[in-house]
XYZ file of C-alpha atoms in Angstrom:
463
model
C 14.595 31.685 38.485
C 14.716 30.720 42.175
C 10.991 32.657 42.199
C 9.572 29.777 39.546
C 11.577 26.523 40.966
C 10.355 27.845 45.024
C 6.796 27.730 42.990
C 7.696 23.944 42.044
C 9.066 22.428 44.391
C 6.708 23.806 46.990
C 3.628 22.929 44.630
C 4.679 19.608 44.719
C 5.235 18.730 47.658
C 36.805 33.562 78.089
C 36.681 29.838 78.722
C 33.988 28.127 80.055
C 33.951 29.752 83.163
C 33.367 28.321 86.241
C 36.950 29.931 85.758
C 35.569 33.251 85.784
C 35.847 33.361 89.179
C 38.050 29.792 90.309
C 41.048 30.414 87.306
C 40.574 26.947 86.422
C 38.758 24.806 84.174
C 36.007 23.052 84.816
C 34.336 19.867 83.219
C 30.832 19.608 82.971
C 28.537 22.748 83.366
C 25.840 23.986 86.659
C 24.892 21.998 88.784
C 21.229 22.665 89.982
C 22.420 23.852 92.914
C 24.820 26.085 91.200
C 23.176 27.695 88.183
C 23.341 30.973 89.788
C 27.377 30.902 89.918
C 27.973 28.053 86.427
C 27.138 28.956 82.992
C 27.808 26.527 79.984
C 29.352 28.154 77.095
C 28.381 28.274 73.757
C 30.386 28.777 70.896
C 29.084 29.900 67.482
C 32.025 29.659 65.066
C 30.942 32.104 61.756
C 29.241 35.359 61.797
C 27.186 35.311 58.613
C 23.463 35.156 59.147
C 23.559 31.360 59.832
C 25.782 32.302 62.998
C 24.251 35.667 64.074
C 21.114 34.137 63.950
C 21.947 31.562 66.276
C 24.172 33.572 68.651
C 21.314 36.088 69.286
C 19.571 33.306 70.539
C 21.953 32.153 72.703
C 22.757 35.199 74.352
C 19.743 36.458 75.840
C 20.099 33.141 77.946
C 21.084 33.633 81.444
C 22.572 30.625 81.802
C 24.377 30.476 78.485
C 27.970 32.645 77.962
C 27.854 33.234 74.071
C 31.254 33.319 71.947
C 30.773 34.237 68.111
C 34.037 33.739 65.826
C 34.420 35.519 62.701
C 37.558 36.306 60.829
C 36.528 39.041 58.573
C 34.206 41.695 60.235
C 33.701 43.592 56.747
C 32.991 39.954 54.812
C 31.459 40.260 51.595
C 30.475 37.112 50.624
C 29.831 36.433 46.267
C 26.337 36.484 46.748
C 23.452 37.383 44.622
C 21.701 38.945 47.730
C 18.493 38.477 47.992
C 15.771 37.777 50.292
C 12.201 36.695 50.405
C 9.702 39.635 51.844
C 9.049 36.892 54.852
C 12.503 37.073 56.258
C 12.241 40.992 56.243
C 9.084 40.729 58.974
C 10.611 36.984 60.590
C 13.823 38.525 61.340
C 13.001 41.990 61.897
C 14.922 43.029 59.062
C 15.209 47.736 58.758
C 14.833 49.168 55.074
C 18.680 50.511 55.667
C 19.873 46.697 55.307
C 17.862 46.378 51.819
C 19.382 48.021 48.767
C 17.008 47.801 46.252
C 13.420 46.562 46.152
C 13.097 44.505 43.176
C 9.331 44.380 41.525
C 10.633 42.765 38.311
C 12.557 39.699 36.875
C 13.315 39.592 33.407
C 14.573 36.076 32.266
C 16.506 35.591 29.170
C 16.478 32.038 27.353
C 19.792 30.933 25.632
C 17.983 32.025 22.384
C 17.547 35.184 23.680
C 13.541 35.216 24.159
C 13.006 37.564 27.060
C 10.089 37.445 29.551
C 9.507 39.633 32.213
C 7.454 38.725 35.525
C 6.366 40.777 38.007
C 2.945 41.984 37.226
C 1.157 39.736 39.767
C 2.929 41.480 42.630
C 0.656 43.521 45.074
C 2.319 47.202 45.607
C 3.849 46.370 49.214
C 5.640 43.200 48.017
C 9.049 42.838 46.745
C 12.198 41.067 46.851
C 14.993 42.760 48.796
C 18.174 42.820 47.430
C 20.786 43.397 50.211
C 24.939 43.647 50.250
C 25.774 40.329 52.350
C 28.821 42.927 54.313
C 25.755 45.210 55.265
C 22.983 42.036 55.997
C 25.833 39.933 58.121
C 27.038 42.869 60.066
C 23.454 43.905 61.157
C 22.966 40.535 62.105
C 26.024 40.003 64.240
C 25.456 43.522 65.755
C 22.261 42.206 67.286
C 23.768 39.330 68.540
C 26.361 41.617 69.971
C 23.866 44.029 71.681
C 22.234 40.917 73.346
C 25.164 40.097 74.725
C 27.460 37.525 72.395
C 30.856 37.812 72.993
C 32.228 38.631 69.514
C 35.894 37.220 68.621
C 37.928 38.805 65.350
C 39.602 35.494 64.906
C 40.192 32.202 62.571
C 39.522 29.001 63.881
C 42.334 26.792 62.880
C 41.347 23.298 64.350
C 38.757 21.831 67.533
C 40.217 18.794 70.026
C 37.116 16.578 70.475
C 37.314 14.396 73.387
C 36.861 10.688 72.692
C 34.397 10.613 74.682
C 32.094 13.618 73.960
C 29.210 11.971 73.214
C 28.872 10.154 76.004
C 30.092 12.860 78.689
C 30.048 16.665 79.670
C 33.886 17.111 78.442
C 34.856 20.303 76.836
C 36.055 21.400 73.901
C 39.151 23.120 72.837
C 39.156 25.605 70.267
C 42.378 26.945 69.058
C 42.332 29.834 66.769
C 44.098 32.905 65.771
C 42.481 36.111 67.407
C 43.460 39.225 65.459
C 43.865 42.590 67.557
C 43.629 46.093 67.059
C 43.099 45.635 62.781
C 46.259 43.807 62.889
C 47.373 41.067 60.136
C 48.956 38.898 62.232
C 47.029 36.638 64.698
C 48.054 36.033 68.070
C 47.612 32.014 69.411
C 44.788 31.288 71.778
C 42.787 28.421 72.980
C 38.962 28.659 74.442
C 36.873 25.481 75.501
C 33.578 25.511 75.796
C 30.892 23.306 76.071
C 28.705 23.198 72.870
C 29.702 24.708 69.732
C 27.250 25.687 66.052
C 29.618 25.883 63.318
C 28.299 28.398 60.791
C 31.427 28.868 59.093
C 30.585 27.841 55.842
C 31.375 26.184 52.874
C 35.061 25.179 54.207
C 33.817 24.708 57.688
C 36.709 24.017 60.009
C 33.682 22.318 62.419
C 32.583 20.569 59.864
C 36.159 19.165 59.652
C 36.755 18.967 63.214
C 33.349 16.810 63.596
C 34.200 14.243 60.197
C 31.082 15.746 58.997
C 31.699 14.048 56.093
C 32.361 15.718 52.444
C 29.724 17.260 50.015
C 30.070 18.399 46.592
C 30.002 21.816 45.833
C 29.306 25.000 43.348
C 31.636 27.585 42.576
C 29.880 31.084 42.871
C 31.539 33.936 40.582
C 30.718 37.458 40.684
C 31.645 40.943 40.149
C 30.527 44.382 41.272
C 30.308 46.597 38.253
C 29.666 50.242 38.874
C 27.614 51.882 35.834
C 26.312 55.277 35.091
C 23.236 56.386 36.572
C 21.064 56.423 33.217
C 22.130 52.442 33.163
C 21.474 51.760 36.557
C 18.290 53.180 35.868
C 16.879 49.905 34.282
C 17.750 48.040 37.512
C 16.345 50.150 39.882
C 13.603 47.683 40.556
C 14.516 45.318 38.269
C 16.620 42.019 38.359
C 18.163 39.697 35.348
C 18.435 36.123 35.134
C 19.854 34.477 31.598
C 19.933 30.694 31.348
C 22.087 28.680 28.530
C 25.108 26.446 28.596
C 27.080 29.654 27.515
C 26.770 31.159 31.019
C 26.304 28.192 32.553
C 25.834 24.520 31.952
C 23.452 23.541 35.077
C 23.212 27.088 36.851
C 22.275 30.318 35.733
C 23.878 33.783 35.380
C 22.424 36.969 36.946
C 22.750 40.692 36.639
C 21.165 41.819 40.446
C 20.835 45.437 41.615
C 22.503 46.545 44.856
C 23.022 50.124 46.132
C 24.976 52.119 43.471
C 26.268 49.286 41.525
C 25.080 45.662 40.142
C 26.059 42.499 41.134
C 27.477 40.549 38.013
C 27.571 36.719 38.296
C 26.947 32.768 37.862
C 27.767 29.926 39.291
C 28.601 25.722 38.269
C 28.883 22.529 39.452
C 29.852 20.490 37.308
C 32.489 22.502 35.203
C 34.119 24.503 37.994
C 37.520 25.608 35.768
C 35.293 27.281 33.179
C 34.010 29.632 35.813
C 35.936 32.224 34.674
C 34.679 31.638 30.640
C 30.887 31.761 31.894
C 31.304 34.896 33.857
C 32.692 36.333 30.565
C 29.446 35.308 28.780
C 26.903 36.997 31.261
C 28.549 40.160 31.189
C 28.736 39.860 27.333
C 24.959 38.812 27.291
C 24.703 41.850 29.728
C 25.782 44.008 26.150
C 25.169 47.585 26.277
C 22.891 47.007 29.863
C 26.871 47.349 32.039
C 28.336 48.642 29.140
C 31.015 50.961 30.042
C 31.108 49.880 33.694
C 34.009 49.713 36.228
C 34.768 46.751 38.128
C 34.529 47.223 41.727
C 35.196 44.007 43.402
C 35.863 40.562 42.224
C 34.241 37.808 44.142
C 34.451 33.937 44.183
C 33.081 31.314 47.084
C 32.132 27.492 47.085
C 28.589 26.869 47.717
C 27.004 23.521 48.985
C 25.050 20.941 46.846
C 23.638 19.154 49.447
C 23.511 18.474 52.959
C 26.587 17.157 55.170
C 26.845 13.261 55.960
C 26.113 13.892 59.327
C 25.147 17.531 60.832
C 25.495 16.601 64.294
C 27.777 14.704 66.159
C 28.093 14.830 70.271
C 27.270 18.224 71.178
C 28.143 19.949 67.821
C 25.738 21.247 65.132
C 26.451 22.415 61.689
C 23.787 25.587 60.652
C 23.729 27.091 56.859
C 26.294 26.528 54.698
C 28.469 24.685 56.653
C 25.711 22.029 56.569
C 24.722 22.406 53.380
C 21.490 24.056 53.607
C 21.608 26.072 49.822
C 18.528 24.795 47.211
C 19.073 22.939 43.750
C 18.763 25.289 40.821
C 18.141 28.649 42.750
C 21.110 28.468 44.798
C 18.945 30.122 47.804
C 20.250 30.120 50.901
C 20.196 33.296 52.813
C 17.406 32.723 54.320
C 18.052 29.042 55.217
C 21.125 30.299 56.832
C 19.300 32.148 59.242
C 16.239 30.288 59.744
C 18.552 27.030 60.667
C 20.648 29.036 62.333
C 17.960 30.497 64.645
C 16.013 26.926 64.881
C 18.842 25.002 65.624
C 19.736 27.755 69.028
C 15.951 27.500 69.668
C 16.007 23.791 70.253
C 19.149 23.690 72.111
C 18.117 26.574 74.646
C 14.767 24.845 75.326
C 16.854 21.472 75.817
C 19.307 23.240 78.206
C 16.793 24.574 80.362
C 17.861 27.492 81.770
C 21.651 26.349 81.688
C 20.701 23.035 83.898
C 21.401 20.378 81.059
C 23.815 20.022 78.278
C 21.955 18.252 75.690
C 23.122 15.072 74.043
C 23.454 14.376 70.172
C 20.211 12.607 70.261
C 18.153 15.509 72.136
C 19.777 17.624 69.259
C 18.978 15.574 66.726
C 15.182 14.746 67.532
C 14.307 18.263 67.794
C 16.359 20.275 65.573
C 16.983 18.358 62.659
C 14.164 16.684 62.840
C 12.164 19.926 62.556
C 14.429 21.730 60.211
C 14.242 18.504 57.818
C 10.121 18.342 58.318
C 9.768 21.641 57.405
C 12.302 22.381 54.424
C 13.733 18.535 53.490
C 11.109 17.741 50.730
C 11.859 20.999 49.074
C 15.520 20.231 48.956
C 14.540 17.173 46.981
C 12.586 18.309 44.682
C 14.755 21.289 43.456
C 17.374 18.638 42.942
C 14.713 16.623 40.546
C 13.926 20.044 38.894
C 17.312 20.948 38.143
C 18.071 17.995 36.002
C 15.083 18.400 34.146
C 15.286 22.324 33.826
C 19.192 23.008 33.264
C 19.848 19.568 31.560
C 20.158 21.266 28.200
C 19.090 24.492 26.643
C 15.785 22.863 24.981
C 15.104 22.485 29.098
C 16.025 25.952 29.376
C 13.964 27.372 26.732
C 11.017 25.945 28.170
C 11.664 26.796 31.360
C 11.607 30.746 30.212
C 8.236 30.090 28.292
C 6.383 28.347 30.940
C 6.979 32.351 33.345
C 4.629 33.652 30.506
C 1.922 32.085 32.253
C 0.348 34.267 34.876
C -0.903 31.389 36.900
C 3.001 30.491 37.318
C 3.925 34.091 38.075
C 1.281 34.230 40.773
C 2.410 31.428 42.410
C 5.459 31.134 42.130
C 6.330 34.799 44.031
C 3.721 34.022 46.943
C 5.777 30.467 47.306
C 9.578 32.304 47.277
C 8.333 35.457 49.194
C 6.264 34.123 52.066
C 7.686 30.014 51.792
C 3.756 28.536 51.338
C 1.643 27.841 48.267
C -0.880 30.008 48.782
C -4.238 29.556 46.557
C -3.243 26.420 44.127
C -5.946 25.721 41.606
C -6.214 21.697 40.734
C -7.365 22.458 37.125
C -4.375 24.875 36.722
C -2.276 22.722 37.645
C -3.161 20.425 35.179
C -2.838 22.876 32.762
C 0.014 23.846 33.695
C 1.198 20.422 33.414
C 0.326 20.255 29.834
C 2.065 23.312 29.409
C 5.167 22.283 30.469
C 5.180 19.320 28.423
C 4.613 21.165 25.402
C 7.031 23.607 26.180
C 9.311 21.032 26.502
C 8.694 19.582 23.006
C 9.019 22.829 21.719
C 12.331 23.887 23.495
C 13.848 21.055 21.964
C 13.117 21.484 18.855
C 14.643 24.927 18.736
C 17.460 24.907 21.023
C 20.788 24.930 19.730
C 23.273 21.782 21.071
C 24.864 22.408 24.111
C 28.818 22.251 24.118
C 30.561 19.465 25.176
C 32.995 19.395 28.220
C 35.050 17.012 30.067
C 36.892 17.689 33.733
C 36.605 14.337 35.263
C 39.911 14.740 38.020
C 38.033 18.616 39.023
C 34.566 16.971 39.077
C 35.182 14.405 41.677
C 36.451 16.592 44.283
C 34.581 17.348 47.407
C 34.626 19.679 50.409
């Protein structure tokens, strides 16, 4: 599904330490005179690719010190998993991290018509499915290797200084840093001089900042181990079933990892039936995970749309924490790292060499501005494509009708794998346009009536 609404949207448009060495703290970072001795230091709060991304960055500055944060080392984050081919070559990306390399999507309307795409593929393209406890850890490792500075610990809360948009003061971070595998964290405090927050959904940063609130889905899935003649079917092969059953504006998916499938779906705007619609894709499933074990249960909010405000003094919100997932695909692996690594970028060239501490107006200009050039228009047109696609199940059944058409197939993997249209034909377009109408017509005539639901206290509340 994300594969045929990429194709649309894109077709249409320590402390900071001077105290290393003077035991005290210091305000402000290196003077010119001083760079050799003075280093600023950055904090990256989250170690998911949105923060590993970034800290790599970061630390192969000389005149950066780079701090990542992350509370669970072994995170496995309720996520479909998968990546376009172009982030496997962007971000150097081994074979060990992918699981499976899927060649085929089958989609499954709420009626139960099937269509599987996949044939325009050439043989060296796929889409890698990956184990986000696997993906994040090479990630972080990398960062690690060039140097970051990696914390086991939970950020509780940030003291920003009144007046840190108009001066060099520091920040204080106080978290809990957990030793030695142990449960219990001990108190500590850090400041530092510029901080990404990349922790997510619930960012603390975010918080800290008064980022301001977004709404948000609720991702649902299980690991289901099944026997090998079963897993068989999946080996290069991925599910996708629409319908207000599984889910009233999402989808549900059955993805492939390494010995086991990834069970799941996801909703906005019904977020305490989660637990009825994961029911319904593993019973659409039928005999495909028959007979299979639950492994792990998984559950996570994911952003619907971008903070309020993504910078404020000198700190910047990267991937989830600033809401960079797509309408009706729910992509956002790779937006996590490419914002992630974008956002450092900017800020490195803007410190020059650890000489300047950049202002929110520097950050602004250059990062967001960049990040919301390249990537803002597809945001909003995912979000006009999911009301017309996952409005109803007429919607749905159209949408499943319209990936017969090679011409949509072709496209629509070059736009998710490589993130350009590449070869759009102006009369198949139009075509296609017709297409789409009357597949519309049709799916409404044969759809059955979606069910009716009400949550209006659950469906006002915001992150």
């Amino acid at each position: 599904m994300k594969l045929f609404i990429s194709f649309l949207a894109l077709s249409s448009a320590a402390a900071f330490t001077p105290s290393s060495f003077t035991g005290q703290s210091v305000q402000g970072g290196a003077a010119s005179g001083s760079a050799l001795d003075m280093k600023y230091k950055v904090a990256v709060v989250g170690g998911g690719p949105a923060g590993a991304c970034a800290a790599e960055i970061f630390a192969q500055e000389k005149g950066i010190d780079t701090v990542i944060f992350e509370r669970k080392m072994d995170n496995a984050k309720p996520c479909g998993g998968a990546i376009p081919l172009c982030m496997v070559g962007e971000f150097d990306i081994p074979e060990s991290v992918v699981d499976r390399k899927v060649r085929r999507m089958n989609l499954i309307s709420p009626s139960g018509v099937e269509v599987d795409i996949g044939e325009t593929l050439k043989p060296d393209e796929y889409i890698g499915m990956t184990r986000r406890e696997i993906l994040d850890k090479f990630l972080r490792d990398r960062a690690i290797e060039y140097g970051a500075v990696p914390i086991n610990g939970l950020v509780t809360s940030i003291d920003v200084p009144a007046d840190h948009k108009t001066s060099e003061s520091q920040y204080t971070i106080h978290y809990q840093e957990y030793e030695g595998g142990s449960s219990v964290g001990v108190p500590r405090d850090m400041n530092v001089d510029l901080i990404v927050g990349a922790d997510g959904a619930n960012s603390r940063v975010a918080k800290a900042m008064d980022a301001g609130l977004y709404n948000f889905a609720i991702a649902f899935q299980e690991r289901i181990k099944i026997d090998d003649d079963k897993m068989k079917f999946y080996e290069e092969m991925a599910e996708m079933y629409v319908g207000d059953d599984v889910s009233p504006d999402f989808y549900g998916w059955v993805f492939p990892k390494y010995d086991h499938v990834g069970v799941g779906t996801g909703t906005v705007v019904n977020r305490p039936a989660i637990k009825q619609y994961q029911k319904a894709i593993r019973d659409r499933a039928g005999d495909k995970i028959a007979g299979g074990k639950i492994i792990k249960v998984e559950a996570h909010p994911i952003p619907e749309h971008y903070r309020p405000r993504r910078v404020q003094g000198r700190i910047a919100l990267v991937g989830d924490a600033a809401g960079y997932v797509t309408k009706c695909s729910g992509e956002g692996i790779y937006f996590a790292a490419k914002s992630g690594r974008m956002a450092a970028e900017e800020i490195v060239k803007l410190m020059d060499g650890g000489k300047h501490l950049p202002t929110q107006t520097e950050i602004e200009q250059t990062y967001l501005k960049k990040y919301d050039g390249a990537y803002g228009p597809t945001y909003a047109v995912l979000d006009i494509l999911q009301k017309v696609f996952y409005s109803n199940n007429g919607a749905r059944e159209a949408f499943v009708e319209l990936c017969n058409s090679k011409y949509v197939q072709q496209v629509t993997f070059d736009s998710y794998l490589y993130k350009t249209v590449q070869g759009n034909n102006p009369l198949d377009d139009l075509k296609l346009l017709g297409e789409t109408v009357g597949s519309l017509i049709k799916g409404y005539s044969i759809a059955k009536p979606d069910q009716e639901f009400s949550n209006p206290v659950e469906s006002q509340k915001r992150i």
